[in-house]
Short mmCIF file of C-alpha atoms and ligand atoms in Angstrom, two decimals:
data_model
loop_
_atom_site.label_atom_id
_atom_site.label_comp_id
_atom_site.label_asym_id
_atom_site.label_seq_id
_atom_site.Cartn_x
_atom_site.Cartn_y
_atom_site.Cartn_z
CA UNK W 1 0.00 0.00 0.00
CA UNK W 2 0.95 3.21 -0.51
CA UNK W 3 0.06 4.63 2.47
CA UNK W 4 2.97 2.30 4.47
CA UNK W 5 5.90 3.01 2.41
CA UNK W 6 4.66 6.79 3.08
CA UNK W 7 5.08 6.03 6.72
CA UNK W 8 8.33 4.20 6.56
CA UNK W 9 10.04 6.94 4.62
CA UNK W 10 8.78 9.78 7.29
CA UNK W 11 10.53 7.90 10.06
CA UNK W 12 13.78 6.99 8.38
CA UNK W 13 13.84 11.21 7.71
CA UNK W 14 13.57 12.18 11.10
CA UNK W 15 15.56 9.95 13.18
CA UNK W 16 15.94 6.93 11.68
CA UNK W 17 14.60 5.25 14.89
CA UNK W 18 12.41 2.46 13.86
CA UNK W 19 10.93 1.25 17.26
CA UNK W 20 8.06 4.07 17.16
CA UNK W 21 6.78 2.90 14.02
CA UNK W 22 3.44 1.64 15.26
CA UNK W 23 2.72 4.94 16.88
CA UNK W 24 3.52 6.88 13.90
CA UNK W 25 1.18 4.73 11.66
CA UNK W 26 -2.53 5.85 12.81
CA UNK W 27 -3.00 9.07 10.75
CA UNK W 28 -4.88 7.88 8.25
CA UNK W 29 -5.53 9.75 4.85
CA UNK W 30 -8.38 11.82 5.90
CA UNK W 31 -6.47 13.44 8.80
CA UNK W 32 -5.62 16.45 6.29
CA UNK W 33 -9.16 17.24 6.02
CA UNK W 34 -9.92 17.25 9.44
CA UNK W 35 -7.06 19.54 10.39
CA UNK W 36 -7.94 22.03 7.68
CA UNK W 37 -11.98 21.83 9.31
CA UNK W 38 -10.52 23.10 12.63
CA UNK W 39 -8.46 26.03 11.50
CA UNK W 40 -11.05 28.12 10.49
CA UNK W 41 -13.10 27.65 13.79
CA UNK W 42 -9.66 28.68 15.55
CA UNK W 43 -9.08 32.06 13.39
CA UNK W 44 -12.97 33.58 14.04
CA UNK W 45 -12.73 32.38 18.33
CA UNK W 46 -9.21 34.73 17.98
CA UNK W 47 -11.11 37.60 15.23
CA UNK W 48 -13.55 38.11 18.35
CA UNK W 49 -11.41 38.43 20.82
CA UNK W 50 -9.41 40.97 18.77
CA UNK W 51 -12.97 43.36 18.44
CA UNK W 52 -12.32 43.68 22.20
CA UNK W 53 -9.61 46.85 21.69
CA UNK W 54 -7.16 46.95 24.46
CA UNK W 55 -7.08 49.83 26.90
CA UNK W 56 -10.88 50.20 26.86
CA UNK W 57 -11.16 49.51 30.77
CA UNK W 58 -9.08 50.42 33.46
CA UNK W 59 -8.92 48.73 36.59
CA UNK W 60 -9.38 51.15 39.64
CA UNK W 61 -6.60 50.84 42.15
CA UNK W 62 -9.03 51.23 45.00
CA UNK W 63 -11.79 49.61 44.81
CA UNK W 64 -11.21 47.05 41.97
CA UNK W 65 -14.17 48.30 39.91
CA UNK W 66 -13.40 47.81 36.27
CA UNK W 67 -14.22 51.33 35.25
CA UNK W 68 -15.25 52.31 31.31
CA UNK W 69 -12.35 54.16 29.98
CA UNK W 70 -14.85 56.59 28.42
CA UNK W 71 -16.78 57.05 31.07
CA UNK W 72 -13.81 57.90 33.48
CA UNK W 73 -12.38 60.18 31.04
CA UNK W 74 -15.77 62.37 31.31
CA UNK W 75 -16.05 61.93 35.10
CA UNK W 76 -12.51 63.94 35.45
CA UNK W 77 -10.49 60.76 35.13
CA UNK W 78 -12.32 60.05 39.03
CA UNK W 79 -13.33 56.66 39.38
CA UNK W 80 -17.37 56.58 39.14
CA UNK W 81 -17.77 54.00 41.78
CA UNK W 82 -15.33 54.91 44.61
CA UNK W 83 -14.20 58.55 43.77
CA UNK W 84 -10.44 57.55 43.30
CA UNK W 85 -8.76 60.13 42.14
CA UNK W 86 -6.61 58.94 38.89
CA UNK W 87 -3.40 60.87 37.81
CA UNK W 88 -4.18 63.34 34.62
CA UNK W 89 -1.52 65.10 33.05
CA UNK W 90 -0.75 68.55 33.08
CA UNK W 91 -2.41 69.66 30.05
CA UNK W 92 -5.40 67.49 30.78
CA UNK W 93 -5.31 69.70 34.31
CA UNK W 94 -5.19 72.72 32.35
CA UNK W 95 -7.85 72.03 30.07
CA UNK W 96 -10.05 71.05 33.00
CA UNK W 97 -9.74 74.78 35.08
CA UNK W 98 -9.36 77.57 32.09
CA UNK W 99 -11.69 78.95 29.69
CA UNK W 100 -11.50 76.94 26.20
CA UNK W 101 -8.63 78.91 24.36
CA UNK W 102 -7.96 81.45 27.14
CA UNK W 103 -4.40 79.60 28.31
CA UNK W 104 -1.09 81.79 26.72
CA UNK W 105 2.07 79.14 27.60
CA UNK W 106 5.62 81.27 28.76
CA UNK W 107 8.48 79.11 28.21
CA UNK W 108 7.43 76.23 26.34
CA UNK W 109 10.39 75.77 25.02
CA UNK W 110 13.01 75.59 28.62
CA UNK W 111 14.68 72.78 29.00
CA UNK W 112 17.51 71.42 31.33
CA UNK W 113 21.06 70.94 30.92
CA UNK W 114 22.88 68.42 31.97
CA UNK W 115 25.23 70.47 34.06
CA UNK W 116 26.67 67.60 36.56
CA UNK W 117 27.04 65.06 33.34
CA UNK W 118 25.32 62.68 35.43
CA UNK W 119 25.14 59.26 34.92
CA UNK W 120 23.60 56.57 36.20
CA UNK W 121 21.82 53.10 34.37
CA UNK W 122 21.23 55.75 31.66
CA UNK W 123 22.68 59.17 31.97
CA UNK W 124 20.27 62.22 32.90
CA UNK W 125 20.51 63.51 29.31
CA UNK W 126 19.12 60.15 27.69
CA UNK W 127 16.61 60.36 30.60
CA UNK W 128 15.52 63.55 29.28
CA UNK W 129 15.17 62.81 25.65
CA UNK W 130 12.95 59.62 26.56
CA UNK W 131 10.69 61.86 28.67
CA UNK W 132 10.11 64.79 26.53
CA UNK W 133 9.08 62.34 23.84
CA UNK W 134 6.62 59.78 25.77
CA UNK W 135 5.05 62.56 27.62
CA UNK W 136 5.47 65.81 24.71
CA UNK W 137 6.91 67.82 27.96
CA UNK W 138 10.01 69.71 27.67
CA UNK W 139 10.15 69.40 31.89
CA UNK W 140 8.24 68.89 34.26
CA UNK W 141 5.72 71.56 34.88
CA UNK W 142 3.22 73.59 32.01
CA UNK W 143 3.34 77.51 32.94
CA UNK W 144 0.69 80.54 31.69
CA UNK W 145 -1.87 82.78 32.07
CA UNK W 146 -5.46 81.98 31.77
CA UNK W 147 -8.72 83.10 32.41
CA UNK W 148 -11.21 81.24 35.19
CA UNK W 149 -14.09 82.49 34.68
CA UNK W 150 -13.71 86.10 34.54
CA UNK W 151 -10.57 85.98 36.87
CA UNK W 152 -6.89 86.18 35.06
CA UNK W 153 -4.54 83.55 37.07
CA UNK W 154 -1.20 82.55 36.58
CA UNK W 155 -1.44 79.05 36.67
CA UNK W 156 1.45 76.31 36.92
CA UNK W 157 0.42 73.00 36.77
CA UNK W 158 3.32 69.99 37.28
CA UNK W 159 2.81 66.34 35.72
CA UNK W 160 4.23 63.36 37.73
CA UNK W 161 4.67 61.41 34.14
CA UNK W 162 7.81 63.64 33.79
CA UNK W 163 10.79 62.36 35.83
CA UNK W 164 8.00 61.70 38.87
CA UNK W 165 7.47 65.51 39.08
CA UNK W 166 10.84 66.04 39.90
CA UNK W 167 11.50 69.40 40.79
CA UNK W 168 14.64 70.63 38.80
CA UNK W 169 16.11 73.65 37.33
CA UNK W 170 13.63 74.18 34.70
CA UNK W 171 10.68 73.55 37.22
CA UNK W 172 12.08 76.35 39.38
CA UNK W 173 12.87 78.44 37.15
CA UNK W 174 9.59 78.43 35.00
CA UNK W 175 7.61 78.58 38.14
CA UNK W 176 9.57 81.98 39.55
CA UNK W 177 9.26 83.73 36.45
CA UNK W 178 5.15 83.16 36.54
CA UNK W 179 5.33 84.05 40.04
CA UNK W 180 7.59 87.45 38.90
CA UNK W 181 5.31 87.72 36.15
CA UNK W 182 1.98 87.79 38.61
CA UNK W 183 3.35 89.93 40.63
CA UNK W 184 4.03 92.35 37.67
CA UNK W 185 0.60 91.94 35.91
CA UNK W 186 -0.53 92.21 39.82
CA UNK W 187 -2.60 88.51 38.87
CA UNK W 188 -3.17 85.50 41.79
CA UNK W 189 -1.07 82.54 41.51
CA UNK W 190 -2.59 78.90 41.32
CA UNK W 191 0.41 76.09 41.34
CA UNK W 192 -0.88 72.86 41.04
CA UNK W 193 1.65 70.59 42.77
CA UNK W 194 2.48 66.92 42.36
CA UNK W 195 6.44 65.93 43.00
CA UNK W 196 8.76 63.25 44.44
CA UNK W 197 10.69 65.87 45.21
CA UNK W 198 13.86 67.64 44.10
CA UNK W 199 15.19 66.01 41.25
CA UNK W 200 18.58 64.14 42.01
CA UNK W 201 20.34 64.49 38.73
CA UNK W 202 20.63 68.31 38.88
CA UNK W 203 21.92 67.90 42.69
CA UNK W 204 22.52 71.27 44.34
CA UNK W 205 20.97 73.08 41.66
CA UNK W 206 17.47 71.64 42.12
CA UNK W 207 17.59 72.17 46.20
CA UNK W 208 18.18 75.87 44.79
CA UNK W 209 14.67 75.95 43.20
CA UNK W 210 13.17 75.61 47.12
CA UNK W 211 14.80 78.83 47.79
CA UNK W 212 14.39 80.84 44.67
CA UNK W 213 10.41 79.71 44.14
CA UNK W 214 9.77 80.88 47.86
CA UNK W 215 11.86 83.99 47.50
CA UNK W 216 9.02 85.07 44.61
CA UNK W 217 6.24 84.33 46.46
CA UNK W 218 7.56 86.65 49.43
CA UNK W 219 7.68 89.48 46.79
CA UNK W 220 4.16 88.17 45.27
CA UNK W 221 2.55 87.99 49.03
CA UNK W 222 4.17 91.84 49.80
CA UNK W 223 2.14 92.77 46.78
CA UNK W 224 -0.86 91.12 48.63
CA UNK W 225 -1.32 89.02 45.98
CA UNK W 226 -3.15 85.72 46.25
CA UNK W 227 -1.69 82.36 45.95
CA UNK W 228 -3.32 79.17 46.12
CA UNK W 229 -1.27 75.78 46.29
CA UNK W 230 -3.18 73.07 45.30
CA UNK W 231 -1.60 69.75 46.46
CA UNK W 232 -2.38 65.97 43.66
CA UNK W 233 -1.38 62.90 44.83
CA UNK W 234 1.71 62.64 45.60
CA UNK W 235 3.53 65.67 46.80
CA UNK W 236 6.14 65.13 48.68
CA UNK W 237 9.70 66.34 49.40
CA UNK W 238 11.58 69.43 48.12
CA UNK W 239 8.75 70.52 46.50
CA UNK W 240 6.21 70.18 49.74
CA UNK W 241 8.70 71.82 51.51
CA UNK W 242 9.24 75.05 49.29
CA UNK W 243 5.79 76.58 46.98
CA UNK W 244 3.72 74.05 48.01
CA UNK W 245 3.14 74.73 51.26
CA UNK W 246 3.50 78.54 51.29
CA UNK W 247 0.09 79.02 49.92
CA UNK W 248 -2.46 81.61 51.39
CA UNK W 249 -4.82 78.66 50.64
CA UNK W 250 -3.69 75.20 50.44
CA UNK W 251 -6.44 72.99 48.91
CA UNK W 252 -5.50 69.01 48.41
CA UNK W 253 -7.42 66.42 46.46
CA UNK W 254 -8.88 63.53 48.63
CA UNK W 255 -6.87 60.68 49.24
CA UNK W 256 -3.45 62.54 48.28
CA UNK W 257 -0.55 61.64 49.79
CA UNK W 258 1.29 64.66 50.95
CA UNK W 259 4.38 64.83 53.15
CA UNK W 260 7.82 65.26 53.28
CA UNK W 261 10.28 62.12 54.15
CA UNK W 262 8.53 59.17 53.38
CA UNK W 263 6.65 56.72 56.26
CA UNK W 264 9.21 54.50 56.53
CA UNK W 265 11.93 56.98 56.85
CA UNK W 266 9.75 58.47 59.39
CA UNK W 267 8.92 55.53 61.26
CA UNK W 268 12.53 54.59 61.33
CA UNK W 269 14.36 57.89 62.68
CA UNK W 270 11.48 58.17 65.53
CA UNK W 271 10.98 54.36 66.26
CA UNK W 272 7.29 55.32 66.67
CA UNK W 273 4.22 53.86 65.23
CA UNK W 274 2.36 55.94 62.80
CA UNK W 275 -1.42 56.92 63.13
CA UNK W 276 -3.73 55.58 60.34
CA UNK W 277 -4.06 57.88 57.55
CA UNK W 278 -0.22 59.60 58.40
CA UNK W 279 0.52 61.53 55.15
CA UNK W 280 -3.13 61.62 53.31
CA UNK W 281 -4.75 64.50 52.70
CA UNK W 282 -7.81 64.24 54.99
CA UNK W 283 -4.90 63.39 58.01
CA UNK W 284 -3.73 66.86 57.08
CA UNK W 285 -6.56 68.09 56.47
CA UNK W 286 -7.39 66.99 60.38
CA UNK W 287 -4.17 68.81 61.45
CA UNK W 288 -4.61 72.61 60.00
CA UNK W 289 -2.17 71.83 57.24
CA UNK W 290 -4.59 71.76 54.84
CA UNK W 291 -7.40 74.21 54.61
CA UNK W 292 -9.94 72.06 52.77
CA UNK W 293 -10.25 69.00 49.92
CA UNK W 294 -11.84 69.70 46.71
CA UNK W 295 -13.13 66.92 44.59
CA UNK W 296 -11.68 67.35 40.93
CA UNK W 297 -15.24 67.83 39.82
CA UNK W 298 -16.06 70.88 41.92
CA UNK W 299 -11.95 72.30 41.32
CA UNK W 300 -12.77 75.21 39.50
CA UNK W 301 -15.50 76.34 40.86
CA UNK W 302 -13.69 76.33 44.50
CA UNK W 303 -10.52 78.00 43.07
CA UNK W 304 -12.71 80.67 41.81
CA UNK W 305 -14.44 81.69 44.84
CA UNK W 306 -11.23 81.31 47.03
CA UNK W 307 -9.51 83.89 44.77
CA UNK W 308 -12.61 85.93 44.63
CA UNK W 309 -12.70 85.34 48.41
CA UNK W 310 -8.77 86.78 48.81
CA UNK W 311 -9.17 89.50 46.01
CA UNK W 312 -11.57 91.28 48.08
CA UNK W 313 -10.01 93.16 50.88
CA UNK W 314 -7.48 94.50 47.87
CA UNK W 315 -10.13 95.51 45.68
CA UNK W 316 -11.68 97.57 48.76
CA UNK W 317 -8.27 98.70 49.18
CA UNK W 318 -7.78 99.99 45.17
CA UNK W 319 -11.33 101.80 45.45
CA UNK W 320 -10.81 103.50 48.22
CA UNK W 321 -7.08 104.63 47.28
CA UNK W 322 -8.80 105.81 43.62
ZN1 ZN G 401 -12.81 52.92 42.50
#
């Protein structure tokens, strides 16, 4: 038959082994067919799963909920269920507080050296490049001046997809000259805060910014000008301990984590136990570090009346000096 010597030729190829011979044997002539009959089942059970786009549901970190990425994306990127807070970029930030087309950028374009040539698994300058092209930042913080309803601000907002917020040269610097700029146009300040801190690559320099930034907001604050710090999950470090805490107002978001060292740090140097909720927002909150926490929704409309709330005494003030 022909079907044998077929067989016998297949195992002389591969190993030349003739003991499995027998086991080799069943596939009988039709097997072709049938193999052909299950591919086709195989390729439409994969074409469905494929209608399923990925990145269509995100998983909420505190409550589990599979959330609709639509529907979290028009609920302020808060999780509908449990009101997590989700990290939004900067310009997603922006968009959210300003009048549509109202926003005029200063120094898009700053962006650091590498003065210290540092280098670690990949040197600060690679680091750098790879940021400013995932996130389309040239640092880590978006400066202008916008309108809020009918209120000009000078707003700085910081994104923790940039280097983790890090707080360099370029963050300092971009942030005093809005702050010199405010207090020139005589306009409140908003900063929207979220940092790991100083950033480590730029060393000394970027412990500098603490100064500097706080140095402009004394001028800014003997101007009586306003300035409201809003605090996002996290912000911690150099950066809580410079602008972020000198605000007239500081506002947080619920459930951010705000401090300076981190718990375990903490916990270590004072061998103490920590109280539950150390470091969130409503702890602070608790404390008198924090003067109240604003949902994301209602963000706006709270930064307007606390600016319309510190604008008052100095528009008595300009009346009755006119
Ligand atoms: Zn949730």
């Amino acid at each position: 038959m022909a079907t044998t010597s077929f067989n016998k030729k297949t195992i002389t190829l591969e190993n030349g082994d003739p003991a499995p011979a027998p086991q080799v044997t069943p596939p009988p002539p039709v097997a072709p067919e049938n193999t052909f009959a299950k591919k086709p089942k195989l390729a439409t059970t994969k074409s469905r799963k494929k209608e399923i786009p990925e990145g269509l549901w995100t998983k909420c970190p505190k409550c589990s909920t599979m959330v609709f990425d639509k529907e979290l994306d028009e609920n302020a990127k808060v999780c509908t269920k449990c009101q997590h807070h989700f990290a939004i970029t900067a310009r997603e930030r922006i968009h959210s507080l300003v009048e549509t087309c109202s926003f005029e950028e200063m120094d898009a374009h700053m962006s650091s050296v590498d003065v210290l040539q540092f280098q670690g698994v990949a040197s600060y300058k690679e680091k750098l490049d790879a940021y400013q092209t995932s996130t389309k930042l040239k640092d880590a913080v978006i400066t202008g001046i916008g309108r809020i309803g009918d209120a000009r601000v000078a707003l700085g907002v910081m994104d923790f997809g940039f280097l983790g917020g890090s707080m360099g040269s370029v963050v300092g610097e971009k942030l005093t000259r809005l702050i010199e700029t405010a207090t020139d146009k005589e306009l409140p300040v908003i900063i929207i805060s979220t940092s790991g801190g100083a950033r480590m690559y730029e060393g000394m320099f970027s412990l500098m910014q603490m100064a500097k930034t706080a140095a402009a907001l004394a001028y800014l604050g003997k101007k009586k000008l306003p300035y409201v710090s809003v605090l996002t999950h996290p912000t911690t470090a150099g950066v809580m301990a410079s602008y972020a805490s000198l605000g007239d107002i500081i506002i947080a978001e619920p459930g951010a984590m705000i401090g300076f060292a981190g718990p375990r740090v903490i916990k270590d140097t004072t061998q103490a136990e920590l109280p539950p909720g150390f470091q969130t927002a409503e702890f602070l909150l608790d404390h008198g570090l924090v003067d109240a926490i604003v949902h994301r929704k209602d963000m706006k409309a709270a930064l307007y009346t606390y600016l319309d709330f510190l604008s008052e005494g100095r528009r008595t003030r300009t009346m009755a000096a006119a």
